[in-house]
CSV table of C-alpha atoms in Angstrom, one decimal:
chain,number,residue,atom,x,y,z
L,1,MET,CA,7.7,-75.8,111.9
L,2,SER,CA,7.0,-76.0,108.2
L,3,LYS,CA,7.3,-79.3,106.4
L,4,SER,CA,9.1,-79.4,103.1
L,5,THR,CA,7.0,-80.5,100.1
L,6,SER,CA,10.1,-81.0,97.9
L,7,CYS,CA,10.5,-84.3,96.2
L,8,TYR,CA,14.3,-84.1,96.9
L,9,PRO,CA,16.0,-84.4,100.3
L,10,GLN,CA,16.9,-81.3,102.3
L,11,LEU,CA,20.7,-80.9,102.6
L,12,SER,CA,22.9,-79.0,105.0
L,13,ALA,CA,26.5,-77.8,104.4
L,14,SER,CA,29.4,-78.1,106.9
L,15,SER,CA,33.2,-77.8,106.9
L,16,THR,CA,33.8,-81.1,108.7
L,17,GLY,CA,34.7,-83.0,105.6
L,18,THR,CA,32.4,-85.9,106.6
L,19,SER,CA,29.4,-87.2,104.6
L,20,VAL,CA,30.9,-85.9,101.4
L,21,VAL,CA,28.8,-86.7,98.3
L,22,SER,CA,29.4,-86.7,94.6
L,23,HIS,CA,27.4,-84.5,92.2
L,24,ALA,CA,26.7,-82.0,95.0
L,25,GLY,CA,26.7,-79.3,92.4
L,26,THR,CA,23.5,-80.6,91.0
L,27,VAL,CA,21.8,-79.3,94.1
L,28,LEU,CA,21.8,-75.8,92.4
L,29,LEU,CA,19.8,-77.3,89.5
L,30,LEU,CA,17.4,-79.0,91.8
L,31,ARG,CA,16.8,-75.9,94.0
L,32,THR,CA,16.3,-73.8,90.8
L,33,ALA,CA,13.7,-76.2,89.6
L,34,GLU,CA,11.9,-76.0,92.9
L,35,LYS,CA,12.2,-72.2,93.4
L,36,THR,CA,10.9,-71.5,89.9
L,37,GLY,CA,8.0,-73.9,90.3
L,38,LEU,CA,9.2,-76.2,87.5
L,39,ALA,CA,9.2,-79.4,89.7
L,40,ALA,CA,5.7,-78.7,91.0
L,41,ALA,CA,4.4,-77.7,87.5
L,42,LEU,CA,5.7,-80.8,85.9
L,43,SER,CA,4.0,-83.0,88.6
L,44,THR,CA,0.7,-81.2,88.1
L,45,GLU,CA,0.7,-81.1,84.3
L,46,LEU,CA,1.8,-84.8,83.9
L,47,ALA,CA,-0.5,-86.1,86.6
L,48,GLY,CA,-2.7,-87.7,83.9
L,49,PHE,CA,0.2,-90.0,83.0
L,50,ARG,CA,0.6,-91.3,86.5
L,51,LYS,CA,-0.8,-94.8,87.1
L,52,PRO,CA,-3.0,-95.5,90.1
L,53,LEU,CA,-0.9,-96.5,93.1
L,54,ALA,CA,2.3,-95.6,91.3
L,55,HIS,CA,5.2,-94.8,93.6
L,56,HIS,CA,7.1,-92.5,91.2
L,57,ASP,CA,5.9,-89.2,90.0
L,58,PRO,CA,6.2,-88.6,86.2
L,59,GLY,CA,7.2,-85.0,86.7
L,60,LYS,CA,10.1,-86.0,89.0
L,61,ILE,CA,11.2,-88.8,86.6
L,62,LEU,CA,11.5,-86.2,83.8
L,63,LEU,CA,13.3,-83.8,86.0
L,64,ASP,CA,15.7,-86.5,87.1
L,65,LEU,CA,16.4,-87.3,83.4
L,66,ALA,CA,17.1,-83.7,82.7
L,67,VAL,CA,19.6,-83.5,85.6
L,68,SER,CA,21.2,-86.7,84.4
L,69,LEU,CA,21.9,-85.0,81.0
L,70,ALA,CA,23.4,-82.0,82.9
L,71,ILE,CA,26.0,-84.3,84.6
L,72,GLY,CA,27.0,-86.0,81.4
L,73,GLY,CA,24.4,-88.6,80.7
L,74,ASP,CA,23.4,-89.3,77.1
L,75,CYS,CA,20.8,-92.0,77.4
L,76,LEU,CA,17.9,-93.0,79.7
L,77,ALA,CA,20.0,-95.6,81.5
L,78,ASP,CA,22.4,-92.8,82.7
L,79,ILE,CA,19.8,-91.9,85.3
L,80,ASP,CA,21.6,-94.5,87.4
L,81,GLN,CA,24.1,-91.8,88.3
L,82,LEU,CA,21.3,-90.2,90.3
L,83,ARG,CA,20.0,-93.5,91.7
L,84,ALA,CA,23.4,-94.1,93.3
L,85,HIS,CA,23.0,-91.0,95.4
L,86,PRO,CA,19.6,-91.1,97.2
L,87,GLU,CA,20.9,-88.7,99.8
L,88,ILE,CA,20.8,-86.0,97.1
L,89,PHE,CA,18.1,-87.2,94.6
L,90,GLY,CA,15.8,-89.1,96.9
L,91,SER,CA,13.9,-92.1,95.4
L,92,VAL,CA,14.9,-92.4,91.7
L,93,ALA,CA,12.8,-94.6,89.3
L,94,SER,CA,14.2,-97.9,88.0
L,95,ASP,CA,15.1,-98.3,84.3
L,96,PRO,CA,11.9,-100.3,83.5
L,97,THR,CA,9.8,-97.6,85.2
L,98,VAL,CA,11.5,-94.8,83.2
L,99,SER,CA,11.1,-96.8,80.0
L,100,ARG,CA,7.4,-97.3,80.6
L,101,LEU,CA,6.9,-93.6,81.3
L,102,ILE,CA,8.7,-92.6,78.1
L,103,SER,CA,6.6,-95.1,76.1
L,104,ALA,CA,3.4,-93.7,77.7
L,105,LEU,CA,4.4,-90.1,76.8
L,106,ALA,CA,5.4,-91.1,73.2
L,107,ALA,CA,2.0,-92.8,72.8
L,108,ASP,CA,0.3,-89.4,73.3
L,109,ALA,CA,3.2,-87.1,72.3
L,110,ASP,CA,1.1,-84.0,71.5
L,111,THR,CA,-0.6,-84.1,74.9
L,112,ALA,CA,2.7,-84.8,76.7
L,113,LEU,CA,4.6,-82.0,74.9
L,114,ALA,CA,1.8,-79.5,75.5
L,115,ALA,CA,1.9,-80.4,79.2
L,116,ILE,CA,5.7,-80.0,79.4
L,117,GLY,CA,5.4,-76.8,77.5
L,118,ARG,CA,2.9,-75.4,80.0
L,119,ALA,CA,5.1,-76.4,82.9
L,120,ARG,CA,8.1,-74.7,81.4
L,121,ALA,CA,6.1,-71.5,80.7
L,122,THR,CA,5.0,-71.5,84.3
L,123,ALA,CA,8.5,-71.8,85.6
L,124,ARG,CA,9.8,-69.1,83.1
L,125,SER,CA,7.2,-66.7,84.2
L,126,ARG,CA,8.1,-67.1,87.8
L,127,ALA,CA,11.8,-66.8,87.1
L,128,TRP,CA,11.3,-63.6,85.0
L,129,ILE,CA,9.1,-62.0,87.7
L,130,ALA,CA,11.8,-62.8,90.3
L,131,ALA,CA,14.4,-61.2,88.0
L,132,GLY,CA,12.6,-57.9,88.2
L,133,PRO,CA,14.4,-55.2,86.1
L,134,ALA,CA,16.9,-57.9,84.9
L,135,ALA,CA,14.2,-59.9,83.2
L,136,PRO,CA,14.3,-60.0,79.4
L,137,ASP,CA,10.8,-58.6,79.1
L,138,HIS,CA,11.3,-55.7,81.5
L,139,ASP,CA,10.0,-52.5,80.0
L,140,ILE,CA,10.0,-53.8,76.4
L,141,ASP,CA,8.4,-51.7,73.7
L,142,GLU,CA,8.8,-50.9,70.0
L,143,HIS,CA,12.2,-49.3,70.6
L,144,HIS,CA,13.5,-51.9,73.1
L,145,PRO,CA,11.9,-55.1,72.0
L,146,LEU,CA,12.3,-58.6,73.4
L,147,ILE,CA,14.5,-60.4,70.9
L,148,VAL,CA,13.9,-64.0,69.8
L,149,ASP,CA,16.6,-65.6,67.7
L,150,ILE,CA,15.7,-68.6,65.5
L,151,ASP,CA,18.3,-70.7,63.8
L,152,ALA,CA,18.9,-74.4,62.9
L,153,THR,CA,22.0,-76.4,63.9
L,154,LEU,CA,23.4,-79.8,63.0
L,155,VAL,CA,23.8,-82.5,65.5
L,156,THR,CA,26.0,-85.4,64.5
L,157,ALA,CA,24.9,-89.0,65.2
L,158,HIS,CA,27.8,-91.4,65.4
L,159,SER,CA,25.6,-94.4,64.8
L,160,ASP,CA,22.2,-95.2,63.3
L,161,LYS,CA,19.5,-93.4,65.3
L,162,GLU,CA,15.8,-92.9,64.9
L,163,SER,CA,15.2,-90.0,62.4
L,164,ALA,CA,19.0,-89.6,61.8
L,165,ALA,CA,19.7,-88.8,58.2
L,166,PRO,CA,22.4,-87.4,55.9
L,167,THR,CA,22.8,-83.6,56.3
L,168,PHE,CA,23.6,-80.9,53.7
L,169,LYS,CA,27.1,-80.7,55.2
L,170,ARG,CA,27.7,-84.3,54.1
L,171,GLY,CA,27.4,-85.4,57.7
L,172,PHE,CA,24.9,-87.7,59.4
L,173,GLY,CA,22.5,-86.9,62.2
L,174,PHE,CA,19.8,-84.3,63.0
L,175,HIS,CA,18.9,-80.8,62.0
L,176,PRO,CA,16.8,-79.2,64.9
L,177,LEU,CA,15.4,-75.7,64.6
L,178,CYS,CA,15.9,-73.7,67.8
L,179,ALA,CA,14.6,-70.4,69.3
L,180,PHE,CA,16.5,-68.5,72.0
L,181,VAL,CA,15.6,-65.3,73.8
L,182,ASP,CA,18.5,-62.9,73.6
L,183,HIS,CA,19.7,-61.6,77.0
L,184,GLY,CA,21.8,-58.9,75.5
L,185,THR,CA,25.5,-58.3,76.0
L,186,ASP,CA,25.2,-59.0,79.8
L,187,GLY,CA,23.8,-62.5,79.4
L,188,THR,CA,23.4,-65.6,77.3
L,189,GLY,CA,20.6,-67.0,75.1
L,190,GLU,CA,17.7,-68.6,76.9
L,191,PRO,CA,16.2,-71.6,75.0
L,192,VAL,CA,12.5,-71.3,74.6
L,193,ALA,CA,11.6,-73.7,71.8
L,194,MET,CA,13.1,-76.4,69.7
L,195,LEU,CA,11.7,-78.5,66.8
L,196,LEU,CA,13.5,-81.8,66.5
L,197,ARG,CA,14.0,-82.7,62.8
L,198,PRO,CA,15.9,-85.3,60.8
L,199,GLY,CA,19.2,-84.4,59.3
L,200,ASN,CA,17.8,-84.0,55.8
L,201,ALA,CA,15.2,-81.4,56.9
L,202,GLY,CA,15.2,-78.2,54.8
L,203,SER,CA,17.0,-75.1,56.1
L,204,ASN,CA,14.2,-72.8,54.9
L,205,THR,CA,11.1,-74.9,55.5
L,206,ALA,CA,8.4,-72.2,56.3
L,207,ALA,CA,6.1,-74.5,58.2
L,208,ASP,CA,8.9,-75.5,60.6
L,209,HIS,CA,9.8,-71.9,61.2
L,210,VAL,CA,6.2,-71.0,61.9
L,211,THR,CA,5.9,-73.8,64.4
L,212,VAL,CA,9.0,-72.7,66.2
L,213,VAL,CA,7.8,-69.1,66.3
L,214,GLN,CA,4.4,-70.2,67.7
L,215,ASP,CA,6.1,-72.4,70.4
L,216,ALA,CA,8.5,-69.6,71.3
L,217,LEU,CA,5.7,-67.0,71.7
L,218,ALA,CA,3.7,-69.5,73.9
L,219,GLN,CA,6.7,-69.6,76.3
L,220,LEU,CA,6.8,-65.8,76.9
L,221,PRO,CA,5.4,-64.8,80.3
L,222,SER,CA,3.8,-61.7,78.8
L,223,ASP,CA,1.3,-64.1,77.1
L,224,PRO,CA,1.1,-62.1,73.9
L,225,ALA,CA,-2.2,-62.0,72.0
L,226,TYR,CA,-2.2,-63.2,68.4
L,227,ARG,CA,-1.2,-59.8,67.1
L,228,VAL,CA,1.9,-59.5,69.3
L,229,GLY,CA,3.1,-56.1,68.1
L,230,LYS,CA,6.5,-54.5,67.7
L,231,LYS,CA,7.5,-55.3,71.3
L,232,VAL,CA,8.8,-58.7,70.1
L,233,LEU,CA,11.5,-58.9,67.5
L,234,VAL,CA,12.1,-62.2,65.7
L,235,ARG,CA,15.6,-62.5,64.1
L,236,ILE,CA,16.2,-65.2,61.5
L,237,ASP,CA,19.0,-65.6,59.0
L,238,GLY,CA,18.4,-66.1,55.2
L,239,ALA,CA,16.5,-69.3,55.9
L,240,GLY,CA,13.6,-67.2,57.1
L,241,GLY,CA,13.2,-65.3,53.9
L,242,THR,CA,10.2,-67.3,52.6
L,243,HIS,CA,6.9,-65.7,51.6
L,244,SER,CA,4.9,-67.9,53.9
L,245,LEU,CA,6.9,-67.0,57.0
L,246,ILE,CA,7.1,-63.3,56.3
L,247,GLU,CA,3.4,-63.2,55.8
L,248,TYR,CA,2.9,-65.0,59.1
L,249,LEU,CA,5.1,-62.6,61.0
L,250,THR,CA,3.4,-59.6,59.4
L,251,GLU,CA,0.0,-61.0,60.3
L,252,ARG,CA,1.0,-61.2,63.9
L,253,ARG,CA,2.5,-57.7,63.8
L,254,LEU,CA,5.9,-59.0,64.8
L,255,SER,CA,9.1,-57.0,64.1
């Protein structure tokens, strides 16, 4: 008999109508995180942030927070939705424990973000391999490139938040720059990178676009070399028409 190494309880389904639980749909998210290796990769990459004798794993805490967002949460405290259902989510960290972890990650943000990025890349590679011919990078070449779309969006803040600022649309909030892999007409966009920016960030800031392109390429399972080649097409609207960005894309041989 094999023993599960999952950090989440094993569930079984029946038609009896007993032992009914809320948020059962989140099991799909949890199993996806497990099957793609995201749960294990987060635990491995964030091991350095785990205190000696700590009960809760930093990787699981972050995964729990991500799931809390998926079921409607909008702040750290909303992890209590998971804590109320240990039969689905297992042991969930307390609010003080979550707060301490976020503080520790923020104190060394570059290391934390790099670790999370590696975990995401590991999971994406496994998912795309499992997808086989349906994977976005299957048989890509100069004539059928992998397409990465980059664009900014405005996110409204309804109260004063850290880094929130007036936007060019006369609103107030944030102006993140995002990168998505295009799945074509048969799919949706797959988020690969995002640069969080204040609301007054420029639409055509070349340095920000270069950063997002770098982060997006680092997420591709094909692990492209510096000179990527025409097999990857980067699509950007007029905000990408700066000399610095065009020169960078040309240097890396990107379409």
